[in-house]
Coordinates of N, CA and C in Angstrom, one line a residue:
X553 N 29.8 8.5 -8.8 CA 28.7 8.3 -9.7 C 27.7 7.4 -9.0
X554 N 26.4 7.8 -9.1 CA 25.4 7.0 -8.6 C 25.2 5.7 -9.3
X555 N 24.9 4.7 -8.6 CA 24.6 3.4 -9.3 C 23.3 3.5 -10.0
X556 N 23.2 2.8 -11.1 CA 22.0 2.8 -12.0 C 20.9 2.0 -11.2
X557 N 19.7 2.7 -11.2 CA 18.6 2.0 -10.6 C 17.9 1.0 -11.5
X558 N 17.3 0.0 -10.9 CA 16.6 -0.9 -11.7 C 15.4 -0.3 -12.5
X559 N 15.1 -0.8 -13.7 CA 14.0 -0.3 -14.5 C 12.9 -1.4 -14.5
X560 N 11.7 -1.1 -14.2 CA 10.6 -2.1 -14.2 C 9.9 -2.1 -15.5
X561 N 9.6 -3.3 -16.0 CA 8.8 -3.4 -17.2 C 7.4 -3.9 -16.8
X562 N 6.4 -3.3 -17.3 CA 5.0 -3.6 -17.0 C 4.3 -4.1 -18.2
X563 N 3.8 -5.4 -18.0 CA 2.9 -6.0 -19.1 C 1.5 -5.5 -18.9
X564 N 1.1 -4.5 -19.6 CA -0.1 -3.8 -19.4 C -1.2 -4.1 -20.4
X565 N -2.2 -3.3 -20.4 CA -3.3 -3.4 -21.3 C -4.4 -4.4 -20.9
X566 N -4.2 -4.9 -19.7 CA -5.2 -5.9 -19.1 C -5.8 -5.4 -17.8
X567 N -6.7 -4.3 -17.8 CA -7.0 -3.5 -18.9 C -6.1 -2.2 -18.9
X568 N -6.4 -1.4 -19.9 CA -5.6 -0.2 -20.0 C -5.7 0.8 -18.8
X569 N -6.9 1.0 -18.3 CA -7.0 1.9 -17.2 C -6.3 1.4 -15.9
X570 N -6.4 0.1 -15.8 CA -5.8 -0.6 -14.6 C -4.3 -0.5 -14.7
X571 N -3.7 -0.5 -15.9 CA -2.3 -0.3 -16.1 C -1.9 1.1 -15.6
X572 N -2.6 2.1 -16.0 CA -2.4 3.5 -15.6 C -2.5 3.6 -14.1
X573 N -3.5 2.9 -13.5 CA -3.7 3.0 -12.1 C -2.5 2.4 -11.4
X574 N -1.9 1.4 -11.8 CA -0.7 0.8 -11.2 C 0.4 1.8 -11.3
X575 N 0.6 2.4 -12.5 CA 1.7 3.4 -12.6 C 1.5 4.6 -11.7
X576 N 0.2 5.1 -11.5 CA 0.0 6.1 -10.6 C 0.3 5.7 -9.1
X577 N 0.0 4.5 -8.8 CA 0.3 4.0 -7.4 C 1.8 3.9 -7.2
X578 N 2.5 3.5 -8.2 CA 4.0 3.5 -8.1 C 4.5 4.9 -7.9
X579 N 4.0 5.9 -8.7 CA 4.5 7.2 -8.5 C 4.2 7.8 -7.1
X580 N 2.9 7.5 -6.7 CA 2.5 8.0 -5.4 C 3.3 7.4 -4.2
X581 N 3.7 6.1 -4.4 CA 4.4 5.4 -3.3 C 5.9 5.8 -3.3
X582 N 6.4 6.4 -4.4 CA 7.8 6.7 -4.5 C 8.2 7.9 -3.7
X583 N 9.2 7.8 -2.8 CA 9.7 9.1 -2.1 C 10.5 9.9 -3.1
X584 N 10.0 11.1 -3.4 CA 10.7 11.9 -4.5 C 10.6 13.4 -4.2
X585 N 11.6 14.1 -4.4 CA 11.7 15.6 -4.3 C 11.7 16.2 -5.7
X586 N 12.0 15.4 -6.7 CA 12.1 16.0 -8.0 C 11.8 14.9 -9.0
X587 N 11.7 15.2 -10.3 CA 11.4 14.2 -11.3 C 12.4 13.1 -11.3
X588 N 13.7 13.4 -11.1 CA 14.8 12.4 -11.2 C 14.7 11.4 -10.1
X589 N 13.9 11.6 -9.1 CA 13.8 10.7 -8.0 C 12.8 9.6 -8.3
X590 N 12.1 9.7 -9.4 CA 11.0 8.7 -9.7 C 11.6 7.5 -10.4
X591 N 10.8 6.5 -10.5 CA 11.2 5.2 -11.1 C 11.0 5.2 -12.6
X592 N 12.0 4.6 -13.3 CA 11.8 4.4 -14.7 C 10.9 3.2 -14.9
X593 N 9.8 3.4 -15.7 CA 8.9 2.4 -16.0 C 8.8 2.2 -17.5
X594 N 9.1 1.0 -18.0 CA 8.8 0.7 -19.4 C 7.5 0.0 -19.4
X595 N 6.5 0.5 -20.2 CA 5.2 0.0 -20.2 C 4.7 -0.4 -21.6
X596 N 4.3 -1.7 -21.7 CA 3.6 -2.1 -22.9 C 2.1 -2.2 -22.6
X597 N 1.4 -1.1 -22.8 CA 0.0 -1.0 -22.5 C -0.8 -1.5 -23.7
X598 N -0.8 -2.8 -23.9 CA -1.3 -3.3 -25.2 C -2.7 -4.0 -24.9
X599 N -3.8 -3.3 -25.3 CA -5.1 -3.9 -25.1 C -5.5 -5.0 -26.0
X600 N -4.5 -5.4 -27.0 CA -4.8 -6.5 -27.9 C -4.4 -7.8 -27.4
X601 N -4.0 -7.9 -26.1 CA -3.7 -9.2 -25.5 C -5.0 -10.1 -25.6
X602 N -4.9 -11.3 -26.1 CA -6.1 -12.1 -26.2 C -6.8 -12.2 -24.8
X603 N -8.1 -12.2 -24.9 CA -9.0 -12.1 -23.7 C -8.8 -13.3 -22.8
X604 N -8.5 -13.0 -21.5 CA -8.4 -14.0 -20.5 C -9.7 -14.6 -20.2
X605 N -10.8 -13.8 -20.3 CA -12.1 -14.3 -20.0 C -12.5 -15.4 -21.1
X606 N -12.3 -15.0 -22.4 CA -12.6 -16.0 -23.4 C -11.8 -17.3 -23.4
X607 N -10.5 -17.1 -22.9 CA -9.6 -18.3 -22.9 C -10.0 -19.2 -21.7
X608 N -10.3 -18.6 -20.5 CA -10.4 -19.4 -19.3 C -11.9 -19.7 -18.9
X609 N -12.8 -18.7 -19.1 CA -14.2 -18.9 -18.7 C -15.0 -19.4 -19.9
X610 N -15.0 -18.7 -21.0 CA -15.8 -19.1 -22.1 C -15.2 -20.3 -22.9
X611 N -13.9 -20.5 -22.8 CA -13.2 -21.6 -23.5 C -13.3 -21.4 -25.0
X612 N -13.4 -20.2 -25.5 CA -13.5 -20.0 -27.0 C -12.4 -19.2 -27.6
X613 N -11.5 -18.7 -26.7 CA -10.4 -17.9 -27.2 C -9.0 -18.5 -27.1
X614 N -8.1 -17.9 -27.8 CA -6.7 -18.4 -27.7 C -6.0 -18.1 -26.4
X615 N -5.0 -18.8 -26.1 CA -4.2 -18.5 -24.9 C -3.5 -17.2 -25.0
X616 N -3.5 -16.3 -24.0 CA -2.8 -15.1 -24.1 C -1.3 -15.3 -23.8
X617 N -0.9 -16.5 -23.4 CA 0.5 -16.8 -23.0 C 1.5 -16.4 -24.0
X618 N 1.5 -16.9 -25.3 CA 2.5 -16.5 -26.3 C 2.5 -15.0 -26.5
X619 N 1.4 -14.4 -26.5 CA 1.4 -12.9 -26.8 C 2.1 -12.2 -25.6
X620 N 1.8 -12.6 -24.4 CA 2.4 -12.0 -23.3 C 3.9 -12.2 -23.2
X621 N 4.3 -13.4 -23.7 CA 5.8 -13.7 -23.8 C 6.5 -12.8 -24.7
X622 N 5.8 -12.5 -25.9 CA 6.4 -11.5 -26.8 C 6.5 -10.1 -26.2
X623 N 5.5 -9.7 -25.5 CA 5.5 -8.4 -24.8 C 6.7 -8.4 -23.8
X624 N 6.9 -9.4 -23.1 CA 7.9 -9.5 -22.1 C 9.3 -9.4 -22.8
X625 N 9.5 -10.1 -23.9 CA 10.8 -10.0 -24.6 C 11.0 -8.6 -25.1
X626 N 10.0 -7.9 -25.5 CA 10.1 -6.5 -26.0 C 10.5 -5.6 -24.9
X627 N 9.9 -5.8 -23.7 CA 10.3 -4.9 -22.5 C 11.7 -5.2 -22.1
X628 N 12.1 -6.4 -22.1 CA 13.5 -6.7 -21.7 C 14.5 -6.1 -22.8
X629 N 14.2 -6.2 -24.0 CA 15.0 -5.6 -25.1 C 15.1 -4.1 -24.9
X630 N 14.0 -3.5 -24.4 CA 14.0 -2.1 -24.2 C 14.8 -1.6 -22.9
X631 N 15.1 -2.6 -22.1 CA 15.9 -2.2 -20.9 C 15.4 -2.6 -19.6
X632 N 14.3 -3.3 -19.5 CA 13.7 -3.7 -18.3 C 14.5 -4.7 -17.5
X633 N 14.7 -4.4 -16.2 CA 15.5 -5.3 -15.4 C 14.7 -6.4 -14.7
X634 N 13.4 -6.1 -14.5 CA 12.5 -7.1 -14.0 C 11.1 -6.7 -14.5
X635 N 10.2 -7.7 -14.5 CA 8.9 -7.5 -15.0 C 7.8 -7.7 -14.0
X636 N 6.7 -7.0 -14.2 CA 5.5 -7.2 -13.4 C 4.3 -7.4 -14.3
X637 N 3.3 -8.1 -13.8 CA 2.0 -8.3 -14.5 C 0.9 -7.8 -13.6
X638 N 0.3 -6.7 -13.8 CA -0.7 -6.2 -12.9 C -1.9 -7.0 -12.9
X639 N -2.3 -7.7 -14.0 CA -3.5 -8.4 -14.0 C -3.4 -9.8 -13.2
X640 N -4.3 -9.9 -12.3 CA -4.2 -11.2 -11.5 C -4.5 -12.4 -12.3
X641 N -5.6 -12.3 -13.1 CA -6.0 -13.5 -13.9 C -5.0 -13.9 -14.9
X642 N -4.2 -12.9 -15.4 CA -3.2 -13.2 -16.4 C -2.1 -14.0 -15.8
X643 N -2.0 -14.1 -14.5 CA -1.0 -14.9 -13.9 C -1.2 -16.4 -14.1
X644 N -2.3 -16.8 -14.7 CA -2.5 -18.2 -15.2 C -1.4 -18.5 -16.2
X645 N -1.0 -17.4 -16.9 CA 0.0 -17.6 -18.0 C 1.4 -17.1 -17.6
X646 N 1.6 -17.0 -16.3 CA 2.9 -16.5 -15.7 C 4.0 -17.4 -16.2
X647 N 3.9 -18.7 -16.3 CA 5.0 -19.5 -16.8 C 5.4 -19.2 -18.2
X648 N 4.5 -18.8 -19.0 CA 4.9 -18.4 -20.4 C 5.8 -17.2 -20.4
X649 N 5.5 -16.3 -19.5 CA 6.3 -15.1 -19.4 C 7.7 -15.4 -18.8
X650 N 7.6 -16.1 -17.6 CA 8.9 -16.3 -16.9 C 9.9 -17.2 -17.7
X651 N 9.3 -18.1 -18.5 CA 10.2 -19.0 -19.3 C 10.8 -18.3 -20.5
X652 N 10.2 -17.2 -20.9 CA 10.6 -16.5 -22.1 C 11.7 -15.5 -21.9
X653 N 12.0 -15.1 -20.7 CA 12.9 -14.0 -20.4 C 14.0 -14.5 -19.4
X654 N 15.1 -13.8 -19.4 CA 16.1 -14.1 -18.4 C 16.1 -13.2 -17.2
X655 N 15.2 -12.2 -17.1 CA 15.1 -11.3 -16.0 C 14.0 -11.8 -15.0
X656 N 14.1 -11.4 -13.8 CA 13.0 -11.9 -12.8 C 11.6 -11.3 -13.2
X657 N 10.6 -12.2 -13.0 CA 9.2 -11.8 -13.2 C 8.5 -11.9 -11.8
X658 N 8.0 -10.8 -11.3 CA 7.4 -10.8 -10.0 C 6.1 -11.7 -10.1
X659 N 5.9 -12.6 -9.1 CA 4.7 -13.4 -9.0 C 3.8 -12.7 -8.1
X660 N 2.8 -12.0 -8.6 CA 1.9 -11.2 -7.7 C 1.1 -12.1 -6.8
X661 N 0.7 -13.3 -7.2 CA 0.0 -14.2 -6.3 C 0.7 -14.5 -5.1
X662 N 2.0 -14.9 -5.2 CA 2.8 -15.2 -4.1 C 3.1 -14.0 -3.2
X663 N 3.3 -12.9 -3.9 CA 3.6 -11.6 -3.2 C 2.4 -11.2 -2.3
X664 N 1.2 -11.3 -2.9 CA 0.0 -10.9 -2.1 C -0.2 -11.9 -0.9
X665 N -0.1 -13.2 -1.1 CA -0.3 -14.1 -0.1 C 0.8 -13.9 1.1
X666 N 2.0 -13.7 0.7 CA 3.1 -13.4 1.7 C 2.8 -12.1 2.5
X667 N 2.3 -11.1 1.8 CA 2.0 -9.8 2.4 C 0.9 -10.0 3.5
X668 N -0.1 -10.7 3.1 CA -1.3 -10.9 4.0 C -0.8 -11.7 5.2
X669 N 0.0 -12.8 5.0 CA 0.4 -13.6 6.1 C 1.3 -12.8 7.0
X670 N 2.1 -11.9 6.5 CA 3.0 -11.1 7.3 C 2.2 -10.2 8.3
X671 N 1.1 -9.7 7.8 CA 0.3 -8.8 8.6 C -0.7 -9.6 9.5
X672 N -1.2 -10.7 9.0 CA -2.2 -11.5 9.8 C -1.9 -13.0 9.7
X673 N -0.8 -13.4 10.4 CA -0.4 -14.8 10.3 C -1.4 -15.8 10.7
X674 N -2.4 -15.4 11.5 CA -3.4 -16.4 12.1 C -4.6 -16.5 11.2
X675 N -4.8 -15.7 10.2 CA -6.0 -15.7 9.3 C -6.0 -17.0 8.6
X676 N -7.1 -17.7 8.5 CA -7.2 -19.0 7.8 C -8.0 -18.9 6.5
X677 N -8.8 -17.8 6.4 CA -9.7 -17.6 5.2 C -9.5 -16.2 4.7
X678 N -9.2 -16.1 3.5 CA -9.0 -14.7 2.8 C -10.1 -14.6 1.8
X679 N -11.0 -13.6 1.9 CA -12.0 -13.4 0.9 C -11.5 -12.7 -0.3
X680 N -11.7 -13.3 -1.5 CA -11.2 -12.7 -2.7 C -12.3 -12.0 -3.5
X681 N -12.1 -10.8 -3.9 CA -12.9 -10.1 -4.8 C -12.1 -10.1 -6.1
X682 N -12.6 -11.0 -7.1 CA -11.7 -11.2 -8.2 C -12.6 -11.8 -9.4
X683 N -12.0 -11.9 -10.5 CA -12.6 -12.5 -11.7 C -13.0 -13.9 -11.4
X684 N -14.1 -14.4 -12.0 CA -14.5 -15.8 -11.9 C -13.4 -16.7 -12.4
X685 N -12.6 -16.2 -13.4 CA -11.5 -17.0 -13.9 C -10.5 -17.4 -12.8
X686 N -10.3 -16.5 -11.9 CA -9.4 -16.7 -10.8 C -10.0 -17.8 -9.9
X687 N -11.3 -17.8 -9.7 CA -11.9 -18.9 -8.9 C -11.9 -20.2 -9.7
X688 N -12.2 -20.2 -10.9 CA -12.3 -21.5 -11.7 C -11.0 -22.2 -11.8
X689 N -9.9 -21.4 -11.9 CA -8.6 -21.9 -12.1 C -7.9 -22.2 -10.7
X690 N -8.5 -21.8 -9.6 CA -7.9 -21.9 -8.3 C -6.6 -21.3 -8.3
X691 N -6.5 -20.1 -8.9 CA -5.2 -19.5 -9.2 C -4.4 -19.2 -7.9
X692 N -5.1 -18.7 -6.9 CA -4.5 -18.3 -5.6 C -4.3 -19.4 -4.6
X693 N -4.8 -20.6 -4.9 CA -4.8 -21.7 -4.0 C -3.4 -22.1 -3.6
X694 N -2.5 -22.3 -4.5 CA -1.1 -22.7 -4.1 C -0.4 -21.7 -3.3
X695 N -0.5 -20.4 -3.7 CA 0.2 -19.4 -2.9 C -0.3 -19.3 -1.5
X696 N -1.6 -19.4 -1.2 CA -2.1 -19.3 0.1 C -1.9 -20.6 0.9
X697 N -1.8 -21.8 0.2 CA -1.6 -23.0 0.8 C -0.3 -23.1 1.6
X698 N 0.7 -22.3 1.2 CA 2.0 -22.2 1.9 C 1.8 -21.8 3.3
X699 N 0.7 -21.0 3.5 CA 0.5 -20.5 4.9 C -0.8 -21.1 5.5
X700 N -1.1 -22.2 5.0 CA -2.3 -23.0 5.5 C -3.5 -22.1 5.5
X701 N -3.7 -21.3 4.5 CA -4.8 -20.3 4.4 C -5.6 -20.7 3.1
X702 N -6.9 -20.5 3.2 CA -7.8 -20.8 2.1 C -8.4 -19.6 1.5
X703 N -8.3 -19.4 0.2 CA -9.0 -18.3 -0.5 C -10.4 -18.7 -0.7
X704 N -11.4 -17.8 -0.4 CA -12.8 -18.1 -0.6 C -13.4 -17.0 -1.4
X705 N -14.5 -17.3 -2.1 CA -15.2 -16.4 -3.0 C -16.7 -16.2 -2.5
X706 N -17.3 -15.1 -3.0 CA -18.7 -14.9 -2.7 C -19.5 -16.1 -3.2
X707 N -20.7 -16.2 -2.7 CA -21.7 -17.2 -3.2 C -21.9 -17.0 -4.7
X708 N -22.3 -18.0 -5.4 CA -22.4 -18.0 -6.9 C -23.1 -16.8 -7.5
X709 N -24.3 -16.5 -6.9 CA -25.1 -15.3 -7.5 C -24.3 -14.0 -7.3
X710 N -23.7 -13.9 -6.1 CA -22.9 -12.6 -5.9 C -21.6 -12.6 -6.7
X711 N -21.0 -13.7 -6.9 CA -19.8 -13.8 -7.7 C -20.1 -13.4 -9.1
X712 N -21.3 -13.8 -9.6 CA -21.7 -13.4 -10.9 C -21.9 -11.9 -11.1
X713 N -22.4 -11.3 -10.0 CA -22.5 -9.9 -10.0 C -21.2 -9.1 -9.9
X714 N -20.2 -9.7 -9.2 CA -18.9 -9.2 -9.2 C -18.3 -9.2 -10.6
X715 N -18.5 -10.3 -11.3 CA -18.0 -10.4 -12.7 C -18.7 -9.4 -13.6
X716 N -20.0 -9.1 -13.4 CA -20.7 -8.1 -14.1 C -20.1 -6.8 -13.9
X717 N -19.7 -6.5 -12.7 CA -19.1 -5.2 -12.3 C -17.7 -5.0 -13.0
X718 N -17.0 -6.1 -13.0 CA -15.6 -6.1 -13.6 C -15.7 -5.7 -15.1
X719 N -16.7 -6.3 -15.8 CA -16.9 -6.0 -17.2 C -17.4 -4.6 -17.4
X720 N -18.2 -4.1 -16.4 CA -18.7 -2.8 -16.6 C -17.6 -1.7 -16.4
X721 N -16.7 -2.0 -15.4 CA -15.6 -1.1 -15.2 C -14.8 -0.9 -16.5
X722 N -14.6 -2.0 -17.2 CA -13.8 -2.0 -18.4 C -14.5 -1.1 -19.4
X723 N -15.8 -1.1 -19.4 CA -16.6 -0.3 -20.4 C -17.1 1.0 -19.8
X724 N -16.7 1.3 -18.6 CA -17.1 2.5 -17.9 C -18.6 2.7 -17.8
X725 N -19.2 1.6 -17.5 CA -20.7 1.6 -17.4 C -21.2 1.1 -16.1
X726 N -20.3 1.1 -15.0 CA -20.8 0.7 -13.7 C -21.8 1.6 -13.2
X727 N -22.7 1.0 -12.4 CA -23.8 1.8 -11.8 C -23.8 1.7 -10.3
X728 N -24.5 2.6 -9.5 CA -24.5 2.5 -8.1 C -25.0 1.1 -7.6
X729 N -26.0 0.5 -8.4 CA -26.5 -0.8 -8.0 C -25.4 -1.8 -8.0
X730 N -24.5 -1.7 -9.0 CA -23.4 -2.7 -9.1 C -22.4 -2.5 -7.9
X731 N -22.2 -1.3 -7.5 CA -21.4 -1.0 -6.4 C -22.0 -1.6 -5.1
X732 N -23.3 -1.5 -5.0 CA -24.0 -2.2 -3.9 C -23.8 -3.7 -3.9
X733 N -23.8 -4.3 -5.1 CA -23.6 -5.7 -5.2 C -22.2 -6.1 -4.7
X734 N -21.2 -5.2 -5.1 CA -19.9 -5.5 -4.6 C -19.8 -5.5 -3.1
X735 N -20.4 -4.6 -2.5 CA -20.4 -4.5 -1.0 C -21.2 -5.6 -0.4
X736 N -22.2 -6.1 -1.1 CA -22.9 -7.3 -0.6 C -22.0 -8.5 -0.7
X737 N -21.3 -8.6 -1.7 CA -20.3 -9.7 -1.9 C -19.3 -9.7 -0.8
X738 N -18.8 -8.5 -0.4 CA -17.8 -8.3 0.6 C -18.4 -8.8 2.0
X739 N -19.7 -8.4 2.2 CA -20.3 -8.8 3.4 C -20.5 -10.3 3.5
X740 N -20.8 -10.9 2.3 CA -21.0 -12.4 2.2 C -19.7 -13.1 2.6
X741 N -18.6 -12.6 2.2 CA -17.3 -13.1 2.5 C -17.0 -13.0 4.0
X742 N -17.4 -11.9 4.6 CA -17.3 -11.8 6.1 C -18.1 -12.8 6.8
X743 N -19.4 -13.1 6.3 CA -20.2 -14.0 6.9 C -19.7 -15.5 6.7
X744 N -18.9 -15.7 5.7 CA -18.3 -17.0 5.5 C -17.1 -17.2 6.3
X745 N -16.7 -16.2 7.0 CA -15.5 -16.4 8.0 C -14.2 -15.8 7.5
X746 N -14.3 -15.0 6.4 CA -13.0 -14.4 5.9 C -12.5 -13.4 7.0
X747 N -11.2 -13.5 7.2 CA -10.5 -12.7 8.2 C -10.1 -11.3 7.6
X748 N -10.0 -11.3 6.3 CA -9.6 -10.1 5.5 C -10.1 -10.3 4.1
X749 N -10.0 -9.2 3.4 CA -10.4 -9.2 1.9 C -9.2 -8.9 1.1
X750 N -9.1 -9.5 -0.1 CA -8.1 -9.2 -1.1 C -8.7 -8.8 -2.4
X751 N -8.5 -7.5 -2.8 CA -9.0 -7.1 -4.1 C -8.0 -7.7 -5.1
X752 N -8.4 -8.7 -5.8 CA -7.5 -9.4 -6.7 C -7.9 -9.3 -8.2
X753 N -8.4 -8.1 -8.5 CA -8.7 -7.8 -9.9 C -8.4 -6.3 -10.1
X754 N -7.6 -6.0 -11.2 CA -7.2 -4.6 -11.3 C -8.4 -3.7 -11.7
X755 N -9.4 -4.2 -12.3 CA -10.6 -3.4 -12.5 C -11.2 -2.9 -11.2
X756 N -11.3 -3.8 -10.2 CA -11.8 -3.5 -8.9 C -10.9 -2.6 -8.1
X757 N -9.6 -2.7 -8.4 CA -8.6 -1.8 -7.8 C -8.9 -0.4 -8.2
X758 N -9.3 -0.2 -9.5 CA -9.5 1.1 -10.0 C -10.6 1.8 -9.2
X759 N -11.6 1.0 -8.7 CA -12.8 1.6 -8.0 C -12.7 1.2 -6.5
X760 N -11.6 0.9 -6.0 CA -11.5 0.3 -4.7 C -12.0 1.2 -3.6
X761 N -12.1 2.5 -3.8 CA -12.6 3.4 -2.7 C -14.0 3.2 -2.4
X762 N -14.8 2.6 -3.3 CA -16.2 2.4 -3.1 C -16.5 1.2 -2.2
X763 N -15.5 0.4 -1.9 CA -15.7 -0.8 -1.0 C -15.9 -0.4 0.4
X764 N -17.0 -0.9 1.0 CA -17.3 -0.6 2.4 C -17.4 -1.9 3.1
X765 N -16.5 -2.1 4.1 CA -16.5 -3.3 4.9 C -15.8 -3.1 6.2
X766 N -16.1 -4.0 7.2 CA -15.5 -3.9 8.5 C -14.2 -4.7 8.5
X767 N -13.9 -5.5 7.5 CA -12.7 -6.3 7.4 C -11.5 -5.5 6.9
X768 N -10.3 -5.9 7.3 CA -9.1 -5.4 6.7 C -9.1 -5.7 5.2
X769 N -8.7 -4.7 4.4 CA -8.7 -4.9 3.0 C -7.3 -4.7 2.4
X770 N -6.9 -5.7 1.7 CA -5.6 -5.6 0.9 C -5.9 -5.5 -0.6
X771 N -5.1 -4.7 -1.3 CA -5.3 -4.5 -2.7 C -4.1 -5.0 -3.4
X772 N -4.3 -6.0 -4.3 CA -3.1 -6.6 -5.0 C -2.3 -5.5 -5.8
X773 N -3.1 -4.6 -6.4 CA -2.4 -3.5 -7.1 C -1.5 -2.7 -6.2
X774 N -2.0 -2.3 -5.0 CA -1.2 -1.5 -4.1 C 0.0 -2.3 -3.6
X775 N -0.2 -3.6 -3.3 CA 0.9 -4.5 -2.9 C 2.0 -4.5 -3.9
X776 N 1.6 -4.6 -5.2 CA 2.5 -4.7 -6.3 C 3.3 -3.4 -6.4
X777 N 2.5 -2.3 -6.4 CA 3.2 -0.9 -6.5 C 4.2 -0.7 -5.4
X778 N 3.9 -1.1 -4.2 CA 4.8 -0.9 -3.1 C 6.0 -1.8 -3.2
X779 N 5.8 -3.0 -3.8 CA 6.9 -3.9 -4.0 C 7.9 -3.4 -5.0
X780 N 7.3 -2.8 -6.1 CA 8.2 -2.2 -7.1 C 9.1 -1.1 -6.5
X781 N 8.4 -0.2 -5.7 CA 9.2 0.9 -5.1 C 10.3 0.3 -4.2
X782 N 10.0 -0.7 -3.4 CA 11.0 -1.2 -2.5 C 12.1 -1.9 -3.3
X783 N 11.7 -2.6 -4.3 CA 12.7 -3.3 -5.1 C 13.7 -2.4 -5.8
X784 N 13.2 -1.3 -6.3 CA 14.0 -0.3 -7.1 C 14.8 0.6 -6.1
X785 N 14.1 1.1 -5.1 CA 14.7 2.1 -4.2 C 15.6 1.4 -3.1
X786 N 15.2 0.1 -2.9 CA 16.0 -0.6 -1.8 C 17.1 -1.3 -2.3
X787 N 17.2 -1.5 -3.6 CA 18.3 -2.3 -4.2 C 18.7 -1.8 -5.5
X788 N 19.9 -1.3 -5.7 CA 20.4 -0.8 -7.0 C 21.6 -1.6 -7.3
X789 N 22.1 -1.5 -8.5 CA 23.3 -2.2 -8.9 C 24.2 -1.4 -9.8

């Protein structure tokens, strides 16, 4: 009898399209000849998670942490063997989730930093295309500090435009001009000395094909998808 494969639980809804994007990436990355070869995913695609932007940037909203912890408990009760959080910004509340459950919770920040260091151990600056909340909270700083690497962001006016694009993707109102702004931000990071770029926002992952740059590009969503496949297909119990 075949050993039971691990089931992944996905804390989704942040945002909904980005959750589906991660699921598609997992499906695409999975070596499969038939339906049964694919990975079981338990997904709570709940768009009612309190706003990370309101909680971290605007300082007017409640913490999403307790809500995310309840989602995590539901996924574990449903049979999830480990959990992932696609949203980079939501990792500010990673401790709330990790402390609420007895199963492992993948830390995307550490995973992304480790992946980049594995491919480019000599890089000292990584350019982040991410929510302003990631910048304000210095969310990626500890993960990259382990490798003596510094995450950097576009200059303030360009970072503001990146944030505008992120909000527009959520509303499906992005324009070609906004895409140009994203590419200007990428070029600004190159000029600041970034050795590679990390797409560290799931909304930007959804439109990642529009990014034009000479630098190597890593996508946190793709890194997470490949990790899920490796974890499930490389280790069963």
